[in-house]
mmCIF file of C-alpha atoms in Angstrom:
data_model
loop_
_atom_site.group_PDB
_atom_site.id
_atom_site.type_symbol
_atom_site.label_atom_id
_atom_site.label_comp_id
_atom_site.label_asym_id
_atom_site.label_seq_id
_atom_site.Cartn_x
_atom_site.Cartn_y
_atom_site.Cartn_z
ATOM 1 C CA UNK A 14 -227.465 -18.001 -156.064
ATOM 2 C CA UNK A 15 -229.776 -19.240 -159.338
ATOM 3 C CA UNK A 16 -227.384 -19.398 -162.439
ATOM 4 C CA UNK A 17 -227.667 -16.217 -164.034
ATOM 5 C CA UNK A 18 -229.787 -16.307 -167.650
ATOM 6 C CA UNK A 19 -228.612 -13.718 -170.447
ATOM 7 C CA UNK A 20 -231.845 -12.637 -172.868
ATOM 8 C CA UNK A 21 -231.358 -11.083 -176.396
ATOM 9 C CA UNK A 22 -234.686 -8.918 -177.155
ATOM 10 C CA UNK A 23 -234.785 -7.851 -180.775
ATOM 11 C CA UNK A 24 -236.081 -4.282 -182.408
ATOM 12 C CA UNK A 25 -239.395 -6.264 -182.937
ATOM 13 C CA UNK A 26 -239.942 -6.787 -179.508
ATOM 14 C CA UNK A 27 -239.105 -3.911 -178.701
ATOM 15 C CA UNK A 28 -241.105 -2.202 -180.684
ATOM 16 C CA UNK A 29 -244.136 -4.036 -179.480
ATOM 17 C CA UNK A 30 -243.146 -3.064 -176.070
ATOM 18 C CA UNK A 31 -243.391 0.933 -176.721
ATOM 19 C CA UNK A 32 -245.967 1.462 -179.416
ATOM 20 C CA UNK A 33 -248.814 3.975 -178.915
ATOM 21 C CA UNK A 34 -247.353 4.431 -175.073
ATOM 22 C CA UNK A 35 -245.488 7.664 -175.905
ATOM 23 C CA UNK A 36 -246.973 9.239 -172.636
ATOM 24 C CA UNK A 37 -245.961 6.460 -170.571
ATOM 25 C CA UNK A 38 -242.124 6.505 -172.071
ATOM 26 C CA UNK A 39 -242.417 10.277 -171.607
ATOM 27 C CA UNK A 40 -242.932 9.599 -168.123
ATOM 28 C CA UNK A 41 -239.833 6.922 -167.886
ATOM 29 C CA UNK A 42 -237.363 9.560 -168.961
ATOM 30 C CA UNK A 43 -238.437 12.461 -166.791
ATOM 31 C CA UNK A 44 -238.066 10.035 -163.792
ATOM 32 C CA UNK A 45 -235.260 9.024 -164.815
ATOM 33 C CA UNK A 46 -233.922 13.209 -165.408
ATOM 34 C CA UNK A 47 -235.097 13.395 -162.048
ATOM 35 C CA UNK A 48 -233.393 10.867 -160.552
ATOM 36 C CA UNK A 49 -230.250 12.359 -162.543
ATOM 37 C CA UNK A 50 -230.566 15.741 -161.039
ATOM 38 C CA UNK A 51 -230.449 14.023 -157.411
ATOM 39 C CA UNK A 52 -227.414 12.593 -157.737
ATOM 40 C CA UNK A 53 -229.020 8.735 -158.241
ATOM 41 C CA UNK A 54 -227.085 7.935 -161.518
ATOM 42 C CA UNK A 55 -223.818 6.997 -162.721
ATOM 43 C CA UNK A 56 -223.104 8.754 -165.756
ATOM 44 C CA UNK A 57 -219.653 9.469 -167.292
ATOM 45 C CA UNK A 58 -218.667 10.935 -170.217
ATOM 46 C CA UNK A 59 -219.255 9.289 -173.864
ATOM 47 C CA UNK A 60 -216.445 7.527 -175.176
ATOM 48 C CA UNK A 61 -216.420 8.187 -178.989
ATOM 49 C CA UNK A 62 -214.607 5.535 -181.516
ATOM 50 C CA UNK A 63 -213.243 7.889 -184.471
ATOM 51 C CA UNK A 64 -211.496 6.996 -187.951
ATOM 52 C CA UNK A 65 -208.990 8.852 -189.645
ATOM 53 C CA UNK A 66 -210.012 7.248 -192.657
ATOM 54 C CA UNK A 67 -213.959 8.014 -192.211
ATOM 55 C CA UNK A 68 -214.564 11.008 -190.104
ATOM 56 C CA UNK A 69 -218.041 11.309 -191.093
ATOM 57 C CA UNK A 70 -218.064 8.049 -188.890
ATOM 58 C CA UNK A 71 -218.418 6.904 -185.470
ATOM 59 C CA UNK A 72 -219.448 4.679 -183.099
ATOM 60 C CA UNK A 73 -219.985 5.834 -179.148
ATOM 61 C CA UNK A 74 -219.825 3.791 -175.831
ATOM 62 C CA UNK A 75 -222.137 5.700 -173.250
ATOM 63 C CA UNK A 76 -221.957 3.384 -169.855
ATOM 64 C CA UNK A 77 -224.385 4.404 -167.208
ATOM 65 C CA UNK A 78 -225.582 3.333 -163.807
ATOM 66 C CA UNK A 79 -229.537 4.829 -162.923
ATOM 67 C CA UNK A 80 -230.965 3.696 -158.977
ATOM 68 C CA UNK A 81 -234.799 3.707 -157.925
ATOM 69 C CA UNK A 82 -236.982 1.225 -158.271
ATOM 70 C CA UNK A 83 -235.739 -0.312 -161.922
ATOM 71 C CA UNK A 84 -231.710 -0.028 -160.947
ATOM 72 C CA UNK A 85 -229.909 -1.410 -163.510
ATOM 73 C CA UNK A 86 -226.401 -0.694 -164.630
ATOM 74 C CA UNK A 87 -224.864 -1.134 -168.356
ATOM 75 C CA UNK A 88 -224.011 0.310 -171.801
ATOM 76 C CA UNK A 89 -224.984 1.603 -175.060
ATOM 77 C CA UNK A 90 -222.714 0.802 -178.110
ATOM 78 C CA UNK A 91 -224.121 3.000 -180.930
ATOM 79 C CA UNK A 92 -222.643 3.729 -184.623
ATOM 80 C CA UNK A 93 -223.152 6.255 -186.967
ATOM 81 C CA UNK A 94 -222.896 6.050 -190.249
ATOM 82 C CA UNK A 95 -224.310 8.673 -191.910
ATOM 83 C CA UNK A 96 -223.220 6.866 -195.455
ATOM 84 C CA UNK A 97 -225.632 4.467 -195.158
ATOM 85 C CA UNK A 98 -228.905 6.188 -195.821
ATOM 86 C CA UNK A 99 -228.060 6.499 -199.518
ATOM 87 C CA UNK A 100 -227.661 2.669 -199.594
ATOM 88 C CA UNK A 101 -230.745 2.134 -197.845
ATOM 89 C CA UNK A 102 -230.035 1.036 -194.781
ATOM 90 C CA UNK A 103 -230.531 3.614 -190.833
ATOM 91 C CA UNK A 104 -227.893 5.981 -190.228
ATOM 92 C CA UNK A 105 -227.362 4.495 -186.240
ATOM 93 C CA UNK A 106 -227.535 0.955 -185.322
ATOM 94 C CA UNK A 107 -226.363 -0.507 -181.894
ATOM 95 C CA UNK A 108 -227.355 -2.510 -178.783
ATOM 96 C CA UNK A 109 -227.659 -2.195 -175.447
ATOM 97 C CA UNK A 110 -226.514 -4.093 -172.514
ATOM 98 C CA UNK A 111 -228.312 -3.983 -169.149
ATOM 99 C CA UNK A 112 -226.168 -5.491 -165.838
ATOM 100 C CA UNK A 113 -227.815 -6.614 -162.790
ATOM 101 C CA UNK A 114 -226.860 -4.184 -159.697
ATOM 102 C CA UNK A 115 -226.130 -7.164 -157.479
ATOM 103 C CA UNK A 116 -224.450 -9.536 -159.533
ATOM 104 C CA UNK A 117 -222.699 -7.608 -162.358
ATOM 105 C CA UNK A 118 -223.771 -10.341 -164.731
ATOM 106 C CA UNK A 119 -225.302 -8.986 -167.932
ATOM 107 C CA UNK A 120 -228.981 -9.684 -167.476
ATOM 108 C CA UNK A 121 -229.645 -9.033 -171.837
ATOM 109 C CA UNK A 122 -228.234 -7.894 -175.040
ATOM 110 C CA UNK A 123 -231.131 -5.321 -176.570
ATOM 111 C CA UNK A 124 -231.324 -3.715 -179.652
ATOM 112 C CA UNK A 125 -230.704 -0.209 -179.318
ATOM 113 C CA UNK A 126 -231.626 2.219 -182.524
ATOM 114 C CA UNK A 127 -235.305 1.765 -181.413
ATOM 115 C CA UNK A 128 -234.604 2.556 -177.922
ATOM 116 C CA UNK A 129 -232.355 5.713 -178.396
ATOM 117 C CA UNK A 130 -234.394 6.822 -181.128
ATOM 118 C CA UNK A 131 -237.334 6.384 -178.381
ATOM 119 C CA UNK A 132 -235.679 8.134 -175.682
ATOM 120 C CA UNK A 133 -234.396 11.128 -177.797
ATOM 121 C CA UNK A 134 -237.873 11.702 -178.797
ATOM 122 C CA UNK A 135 -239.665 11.574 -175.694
ATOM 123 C CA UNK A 136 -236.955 14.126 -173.946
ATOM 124 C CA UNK A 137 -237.775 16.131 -177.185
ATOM 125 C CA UNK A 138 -241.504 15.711 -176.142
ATOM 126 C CA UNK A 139 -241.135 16.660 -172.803
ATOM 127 C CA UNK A 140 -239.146 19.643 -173.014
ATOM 128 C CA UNK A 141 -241.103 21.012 -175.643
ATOM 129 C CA UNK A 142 -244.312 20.541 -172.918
ATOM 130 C CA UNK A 143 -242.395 22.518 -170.170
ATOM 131 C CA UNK A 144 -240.307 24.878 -171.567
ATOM 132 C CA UNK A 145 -243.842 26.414 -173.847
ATOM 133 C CA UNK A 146 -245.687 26.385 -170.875
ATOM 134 C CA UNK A 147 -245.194 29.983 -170.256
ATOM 135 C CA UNK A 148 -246.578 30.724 -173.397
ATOM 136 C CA UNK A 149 -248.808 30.424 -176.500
ATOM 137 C CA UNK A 150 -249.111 26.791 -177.302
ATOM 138 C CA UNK A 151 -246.813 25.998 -180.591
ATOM 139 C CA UNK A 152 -248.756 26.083 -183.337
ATOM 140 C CA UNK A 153 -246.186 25.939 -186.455
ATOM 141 C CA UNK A 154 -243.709 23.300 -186.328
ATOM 142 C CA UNK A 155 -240.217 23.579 -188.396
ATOM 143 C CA UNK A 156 -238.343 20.224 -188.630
ATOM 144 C CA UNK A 157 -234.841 20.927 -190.322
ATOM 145 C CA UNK A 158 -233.130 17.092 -191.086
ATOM 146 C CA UNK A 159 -235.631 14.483 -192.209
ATOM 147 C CA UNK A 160 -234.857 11.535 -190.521
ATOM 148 C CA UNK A 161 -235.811 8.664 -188.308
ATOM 149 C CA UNK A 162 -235.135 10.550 -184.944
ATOM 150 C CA UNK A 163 -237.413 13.498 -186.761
ATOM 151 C CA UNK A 164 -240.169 10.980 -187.674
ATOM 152 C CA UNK A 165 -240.097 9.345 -183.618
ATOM 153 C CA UNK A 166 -240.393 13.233 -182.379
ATOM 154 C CA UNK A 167 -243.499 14.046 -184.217
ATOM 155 C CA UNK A 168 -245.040 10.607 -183.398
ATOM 156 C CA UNK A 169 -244.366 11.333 -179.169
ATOM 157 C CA UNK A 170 -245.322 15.120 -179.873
ATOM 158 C CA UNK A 171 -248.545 13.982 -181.097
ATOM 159 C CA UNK A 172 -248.436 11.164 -178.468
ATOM 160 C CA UNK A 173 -248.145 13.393 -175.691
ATOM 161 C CA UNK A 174 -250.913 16.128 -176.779
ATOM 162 C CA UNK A 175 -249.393 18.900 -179.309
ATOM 163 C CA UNK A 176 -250.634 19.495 -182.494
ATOM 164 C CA UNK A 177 -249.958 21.948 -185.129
ATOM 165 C CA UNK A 178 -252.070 24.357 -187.882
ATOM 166 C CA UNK A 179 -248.467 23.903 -189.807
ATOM 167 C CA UNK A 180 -245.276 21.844 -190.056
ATOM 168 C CA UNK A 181 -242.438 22.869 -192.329
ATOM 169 C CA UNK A 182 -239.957 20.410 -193.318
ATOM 170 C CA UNK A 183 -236.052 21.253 -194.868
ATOM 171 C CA UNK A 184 -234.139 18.628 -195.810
ATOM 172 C CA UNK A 185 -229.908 18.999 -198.096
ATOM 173 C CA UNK A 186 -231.987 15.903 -200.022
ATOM 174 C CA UNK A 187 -235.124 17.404 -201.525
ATOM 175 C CA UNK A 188 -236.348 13.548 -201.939
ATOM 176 C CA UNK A 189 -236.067 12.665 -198.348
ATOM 177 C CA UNK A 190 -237.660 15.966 -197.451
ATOM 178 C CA UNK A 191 -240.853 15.177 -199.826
ATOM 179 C CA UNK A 192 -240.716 11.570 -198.488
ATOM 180 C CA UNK A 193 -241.321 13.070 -194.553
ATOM 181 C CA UNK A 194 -244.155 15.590 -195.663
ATOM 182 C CA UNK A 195 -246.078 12.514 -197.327
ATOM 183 C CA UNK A 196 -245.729 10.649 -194.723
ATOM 184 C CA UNK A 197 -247.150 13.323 -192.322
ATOM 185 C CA UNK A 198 -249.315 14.355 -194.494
ATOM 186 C CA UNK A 199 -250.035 18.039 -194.094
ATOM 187 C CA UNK A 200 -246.101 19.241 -194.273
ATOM 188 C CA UNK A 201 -244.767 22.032 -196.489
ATOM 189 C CA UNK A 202 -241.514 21.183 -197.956
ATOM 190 C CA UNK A 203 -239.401 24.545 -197.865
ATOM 191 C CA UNK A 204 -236.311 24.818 -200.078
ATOM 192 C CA UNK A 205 -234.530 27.050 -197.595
ATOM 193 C CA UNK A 206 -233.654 26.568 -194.493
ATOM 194 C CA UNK A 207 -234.001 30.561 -193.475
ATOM 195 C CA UNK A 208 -237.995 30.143 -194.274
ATOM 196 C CA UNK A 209 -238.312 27.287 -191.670
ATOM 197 C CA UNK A 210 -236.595 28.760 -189.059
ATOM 198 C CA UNK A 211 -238.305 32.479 -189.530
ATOM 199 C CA UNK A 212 -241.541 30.589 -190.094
ATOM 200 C CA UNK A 213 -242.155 27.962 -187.269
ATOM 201 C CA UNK A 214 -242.317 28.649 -183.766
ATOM 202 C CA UNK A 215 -240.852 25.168 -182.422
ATOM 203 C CA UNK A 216 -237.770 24.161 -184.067
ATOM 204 C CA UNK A 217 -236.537 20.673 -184.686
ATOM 205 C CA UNK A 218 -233.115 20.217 -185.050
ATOM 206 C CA UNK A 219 -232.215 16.687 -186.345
ATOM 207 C CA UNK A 220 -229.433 16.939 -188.634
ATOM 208 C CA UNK A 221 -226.105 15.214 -189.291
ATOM 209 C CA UNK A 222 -224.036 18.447 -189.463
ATOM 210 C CA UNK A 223 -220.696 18.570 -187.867
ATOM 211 C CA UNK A 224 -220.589 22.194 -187.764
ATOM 212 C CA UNK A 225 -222.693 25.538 -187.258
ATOM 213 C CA UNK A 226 -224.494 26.316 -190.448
ATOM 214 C CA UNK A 227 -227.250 28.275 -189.034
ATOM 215 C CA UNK A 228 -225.224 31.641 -188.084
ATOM 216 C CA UNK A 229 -227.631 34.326 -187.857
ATOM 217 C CA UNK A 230 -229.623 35.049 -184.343
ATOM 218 C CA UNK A 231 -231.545 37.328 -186.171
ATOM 219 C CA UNK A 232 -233.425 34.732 -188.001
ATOM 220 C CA UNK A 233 -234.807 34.149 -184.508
ATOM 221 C CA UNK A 234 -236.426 37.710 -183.894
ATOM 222 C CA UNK A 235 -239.717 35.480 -183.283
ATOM 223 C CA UNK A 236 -238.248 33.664 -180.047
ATOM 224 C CA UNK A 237 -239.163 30.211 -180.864
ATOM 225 C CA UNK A 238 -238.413 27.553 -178.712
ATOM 226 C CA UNK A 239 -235.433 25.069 -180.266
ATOM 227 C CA UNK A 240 -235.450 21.298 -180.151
ATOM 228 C CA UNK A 241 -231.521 20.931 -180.791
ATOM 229 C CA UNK A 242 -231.186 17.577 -181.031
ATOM 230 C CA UNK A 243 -228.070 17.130 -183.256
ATOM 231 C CA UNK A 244 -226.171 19.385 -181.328
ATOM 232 C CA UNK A 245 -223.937 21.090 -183.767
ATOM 233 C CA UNK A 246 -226.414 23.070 -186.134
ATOM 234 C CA UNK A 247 -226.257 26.486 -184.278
ATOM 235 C CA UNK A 248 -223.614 29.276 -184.342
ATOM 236 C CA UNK A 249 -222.224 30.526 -181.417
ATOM 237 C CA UNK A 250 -223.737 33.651 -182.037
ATOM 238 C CA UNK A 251 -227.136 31.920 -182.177
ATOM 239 C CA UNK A 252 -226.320 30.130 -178.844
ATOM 240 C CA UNK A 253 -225.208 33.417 -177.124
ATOM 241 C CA UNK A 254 -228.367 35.008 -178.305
ATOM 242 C CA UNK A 255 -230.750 32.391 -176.787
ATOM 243 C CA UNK A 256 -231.898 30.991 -173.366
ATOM 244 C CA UNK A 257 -229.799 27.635 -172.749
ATOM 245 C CA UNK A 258 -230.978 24.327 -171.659
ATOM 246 C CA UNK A 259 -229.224 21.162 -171.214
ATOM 247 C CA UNK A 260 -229.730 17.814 -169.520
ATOM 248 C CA UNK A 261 -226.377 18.115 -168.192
ATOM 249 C CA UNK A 262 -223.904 20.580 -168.431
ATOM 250 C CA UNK A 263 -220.331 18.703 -168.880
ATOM 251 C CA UNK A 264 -221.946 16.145 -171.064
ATOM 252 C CA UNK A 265 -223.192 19.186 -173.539
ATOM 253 C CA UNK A 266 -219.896 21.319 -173.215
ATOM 254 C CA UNK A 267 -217.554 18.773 -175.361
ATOM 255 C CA UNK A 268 -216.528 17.362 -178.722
ATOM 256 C CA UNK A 269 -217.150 20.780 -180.369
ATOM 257 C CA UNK A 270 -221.131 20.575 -180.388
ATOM 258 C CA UNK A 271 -222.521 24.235 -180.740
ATOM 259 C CA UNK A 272 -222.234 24.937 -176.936
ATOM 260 C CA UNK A 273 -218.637 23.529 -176.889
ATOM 261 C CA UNK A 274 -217.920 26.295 -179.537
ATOM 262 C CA UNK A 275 -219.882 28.970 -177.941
ATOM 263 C CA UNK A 276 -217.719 28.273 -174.558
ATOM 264 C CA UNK A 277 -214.336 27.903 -176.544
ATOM 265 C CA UNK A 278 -215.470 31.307 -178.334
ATOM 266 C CA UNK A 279 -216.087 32.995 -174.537
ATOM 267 C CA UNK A 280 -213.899 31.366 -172.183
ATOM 268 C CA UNK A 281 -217.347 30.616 -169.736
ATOM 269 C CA UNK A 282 -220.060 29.130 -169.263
ATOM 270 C CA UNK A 283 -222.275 31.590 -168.511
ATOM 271 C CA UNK A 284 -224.567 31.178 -171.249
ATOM 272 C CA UNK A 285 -226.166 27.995 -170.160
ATOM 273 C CA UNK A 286 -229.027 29.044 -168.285
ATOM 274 C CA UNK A 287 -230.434 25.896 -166.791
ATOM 275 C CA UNK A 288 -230.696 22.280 -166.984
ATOM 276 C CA UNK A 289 -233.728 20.375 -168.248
ATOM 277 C CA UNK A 290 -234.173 19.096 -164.501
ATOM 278 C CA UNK A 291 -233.725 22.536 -163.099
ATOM 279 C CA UNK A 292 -237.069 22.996 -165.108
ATOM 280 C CA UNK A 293 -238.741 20.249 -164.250
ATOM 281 C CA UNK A 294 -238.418 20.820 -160.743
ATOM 282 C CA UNK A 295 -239.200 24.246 -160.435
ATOM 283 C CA UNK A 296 -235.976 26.235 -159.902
ATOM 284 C CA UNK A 297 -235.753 27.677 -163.184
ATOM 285 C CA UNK A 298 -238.726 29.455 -164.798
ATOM 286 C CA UNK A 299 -238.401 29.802 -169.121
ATOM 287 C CA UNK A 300 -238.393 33.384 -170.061
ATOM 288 C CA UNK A 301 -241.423 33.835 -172.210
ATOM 289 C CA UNK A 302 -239.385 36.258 -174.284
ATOM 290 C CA UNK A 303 -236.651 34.820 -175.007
ATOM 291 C CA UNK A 304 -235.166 32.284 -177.817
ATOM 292 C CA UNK A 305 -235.336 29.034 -175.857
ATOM 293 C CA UNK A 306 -232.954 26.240 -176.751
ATOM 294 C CA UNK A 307 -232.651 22.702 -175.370
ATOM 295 C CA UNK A 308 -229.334 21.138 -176.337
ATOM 296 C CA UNK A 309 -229.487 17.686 -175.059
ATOM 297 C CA UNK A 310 -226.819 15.319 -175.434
ATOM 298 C CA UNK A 311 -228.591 12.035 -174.653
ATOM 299 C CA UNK A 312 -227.637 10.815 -171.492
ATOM 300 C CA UNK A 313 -226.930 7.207 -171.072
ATOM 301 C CA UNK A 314 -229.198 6.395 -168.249
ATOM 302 C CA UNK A 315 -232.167 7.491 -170.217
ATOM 303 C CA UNK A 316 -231.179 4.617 -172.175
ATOM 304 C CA UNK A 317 -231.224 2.516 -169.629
ATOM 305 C CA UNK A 318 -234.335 3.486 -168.368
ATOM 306 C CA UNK A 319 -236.294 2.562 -171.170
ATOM 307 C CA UNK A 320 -234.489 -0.829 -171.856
ATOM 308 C CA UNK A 321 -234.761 -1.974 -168.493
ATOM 309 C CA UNK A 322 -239.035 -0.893 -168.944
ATOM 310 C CA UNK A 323 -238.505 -3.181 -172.293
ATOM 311 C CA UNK A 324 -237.047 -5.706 -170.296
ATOM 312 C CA UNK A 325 -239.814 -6.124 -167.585
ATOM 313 C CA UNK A 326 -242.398 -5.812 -170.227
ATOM 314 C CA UNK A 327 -241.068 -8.461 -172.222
ATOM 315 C CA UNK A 328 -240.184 -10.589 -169.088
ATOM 316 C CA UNK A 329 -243.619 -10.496 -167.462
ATOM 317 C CA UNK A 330 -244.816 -11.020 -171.142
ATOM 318 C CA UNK A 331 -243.117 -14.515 -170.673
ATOM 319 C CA UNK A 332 -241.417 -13.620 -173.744
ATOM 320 C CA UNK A 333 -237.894 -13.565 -172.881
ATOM 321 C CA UNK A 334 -235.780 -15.029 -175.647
ATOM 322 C CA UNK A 335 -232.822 -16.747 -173.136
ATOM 323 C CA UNK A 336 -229.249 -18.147 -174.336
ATOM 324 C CA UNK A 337 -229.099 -21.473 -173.067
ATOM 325 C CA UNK A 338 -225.355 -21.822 -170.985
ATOM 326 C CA UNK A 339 -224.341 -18.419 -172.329
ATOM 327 C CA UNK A 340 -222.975 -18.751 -168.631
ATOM 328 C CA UNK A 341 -221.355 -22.011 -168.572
ATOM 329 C CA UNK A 342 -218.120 -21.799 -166.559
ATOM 330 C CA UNK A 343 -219.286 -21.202 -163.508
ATOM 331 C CA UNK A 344 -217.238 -23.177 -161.230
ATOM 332 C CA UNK A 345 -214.448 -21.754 -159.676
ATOM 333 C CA UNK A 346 -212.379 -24.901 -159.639
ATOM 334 C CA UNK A 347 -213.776 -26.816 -162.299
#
C-alpha cells in the first residue's frame, strides 16, 4: 500500500472552500441526517472535559463514523471558553481529524470552529425550511445571543432563500448586541428579551446559558418556530408546552440541556415529538399550530461530513498542505 500522507488545512482554506455555497453545505448535512436516520453512522455520545476550577469551561471530544459515498471516520476536539470574547479572541476553537475507513491512518488535521460553526448553521437553515413549510413563511426574525454561530445562521438563512421584513436582536452585552444589528444592517436591538421572543416568529437561540432563563410558555402564545441551538435557554415548562424536535434523541436527553431537565422533571420522554430526520423523510408532519422547537445537539458526523467535502475540495484544488514523514516508522522490524 502507498505510504499514507497526513494534510493540515487551515480556517483560511477552509473558508475558501464553503463561501457563498450555503445551499450546497445545506445539502451535505441533510444527507448526511439522512444517512443518520438509516442506521449508516457511528455516533456515540460526546465526551465532555470539565474543570472544577472553571466550570464556565469545556472542551468536548465528539468521535463519529458517517458511510456513503464520502465515508470517513474521525473526531472533533472543540473548547469553549466563553471568557474569551471579552479579551477578544472566539468563544470555541478546535480541530478536526478525519481517518481513512480502510486504513485507520489519519488522512488530515482541519481546523474546526469554521466547520462546526458551518454545520450548526446550515442544520439551523434547514430545519427552519421544513419545519415552516406548513405555514406562513417567517417574516420577523428574533436572534437572542449575538455571536459567531448567530452571525453563520443568518448568512445560510439568507443563503438558502429566507428573508425577513424584521430581525430583532437581544444580547446580556448591549455592545455586542449593537455590533450584530450594524453588521446586518436593518436589526432592532431590543433591551428585553420578553419583546424578542413575543415579537418574532422564528426564534434563534444562540446563547451561552447553562440554565433555563426563559420560563414562561406563555410568551409563546404566537407559536413561533424555535431555532434552539444552545440547548439550555428554555424552561421545562416551555419545552412541555411546545412541539419537540431533535436530531437524535439520546444525544439531546443529557448533560442537563433543557430537554434533559424537562425529562428529569417528568420521568419520560414523551414530549419529544420527532426527530429532524423523521421530518425530512416524511413520517412526521409539523403541526401548524403549535410552538415548534428544534433542539439539536450537533451530531458529530455532520462534522465530518463537511470536513471530508473540505477535504476533497481542497485536494482536487491541488492544494493540500502535506507533512512530509509525519508517518515515518513504518517498518515493522526496522
Amino acid at each position: 500500500m502507498a505510504v499514507p500522507t497526513f494534510a493540515v488545512i487551515s480556517g483560511r482554506q477552509i473558508l475558501a472552500a464553503l463561501r457563498g455555497r450555503h445551499a450546497a453545505v445545506v445539502e451535505i448535512v441533510e444527507a448526511a441526517y439522512r444517512l443518520h436516520g438509516a442506521g449508516d453512522t457511528v455516533n456515540p455520545p460526546s465526551y465532555f472535559l470539565r474543570f472544577p476550577d472553571r466550570p464556565a469551561d469545556r472542551i468536548i471530544a465528539l468521535p463519529a463514523s458517517i458511510g456513503g459515498d464520502g465515508a470517513v471516520d474521525g473526531i472533533k476536539w472543540i473548547s469553549s471558553f466563553p471568557g474569551n470574547v471579552a479579551s477578544g479572541l472566539p468563544r470555541a476553537s478546535g480541530v478536526l481529524i478525519l481517518n481513512d475507513p480502510a486504513t485507520g491512518y489519519p488522512l488530515a488535521c482541519l481546523e474546526a470552529s469554521v466547520i462546526s460553526a458551518s454545520r450548526t448553521a446550515a442544520s439551523a437553515a434547514l430545519a427552519a425550511r421544513r419545519l415552516t413549510a406548513s405555514r406562513p413563511a417567517p417574516r420577523r426574525l428574533g436572534i437572542v445571543g449575538a455571536g459567531l454561530i448567530a452571525r453563520y445562521v443568518c448568512e445560510f438563512l439568507a443563503g438558502t432563500g429566507l428573508s425577513f421584513d424584521e430581525i430583532g436582536v437581544f444580547d446580556l452585552s448591549a455592545t455586542h448586541a449593537a455590533e450584530f444589528a450594524a453588521a446586518l444592517g436593518k436589526a432592532t436591538v431590543h433591551t428585553c428579551v420578553e419583546d424578542v421572543v413575543r415579537g418574532h416568529d422564528l426564534l434563534l437561540l444562540s446563547t451561552t446559558a447553562g440554565t433555563p432563563h426563559i420560563t414562561d410558555p406563555g410568551w409563546f402564545e404566537h407559536r413561533p418556530v424555535v431555532l434552539h441551538l444552545s440547548l439550555r435557554d428554555l424552561s421545562p415548562a416551555v419545552v412541555l408546552a411546545g412541539a419537540n424536535i431533535v436530531d437524535d434523541v439520546e444525544h439531546c436527553l443529557r448533560e442537563r440541556t433543557s430537554l434533559h431537565l424537562a425529562e428529569l422533571e417528568t420521568g419520560h420522554r414523551d414530549f419529544v415529538d420527532a426527530t429532524l430526520y423523521d421530518v425530512l423523510a416524511g413520517g412526521w408532519r409539523p403541526p401548524p399550530d403549535r410552538t415548534l422547537i428544534f433542539s439539536p445537539f450537533g451530531l458529530g458526523v455532520l462534522d465530518l461530513a463537511v470536513g471530508r467535502h473540505v477535504y476533497d475540495t481542497v485536494r482536487a484544488a491541488g492544494e493540500l498542505d502535506c507533512v512530509e514523514d509525519f508517518f515515518h516508522e513504518l517498518r515493522r522490524y526496522g
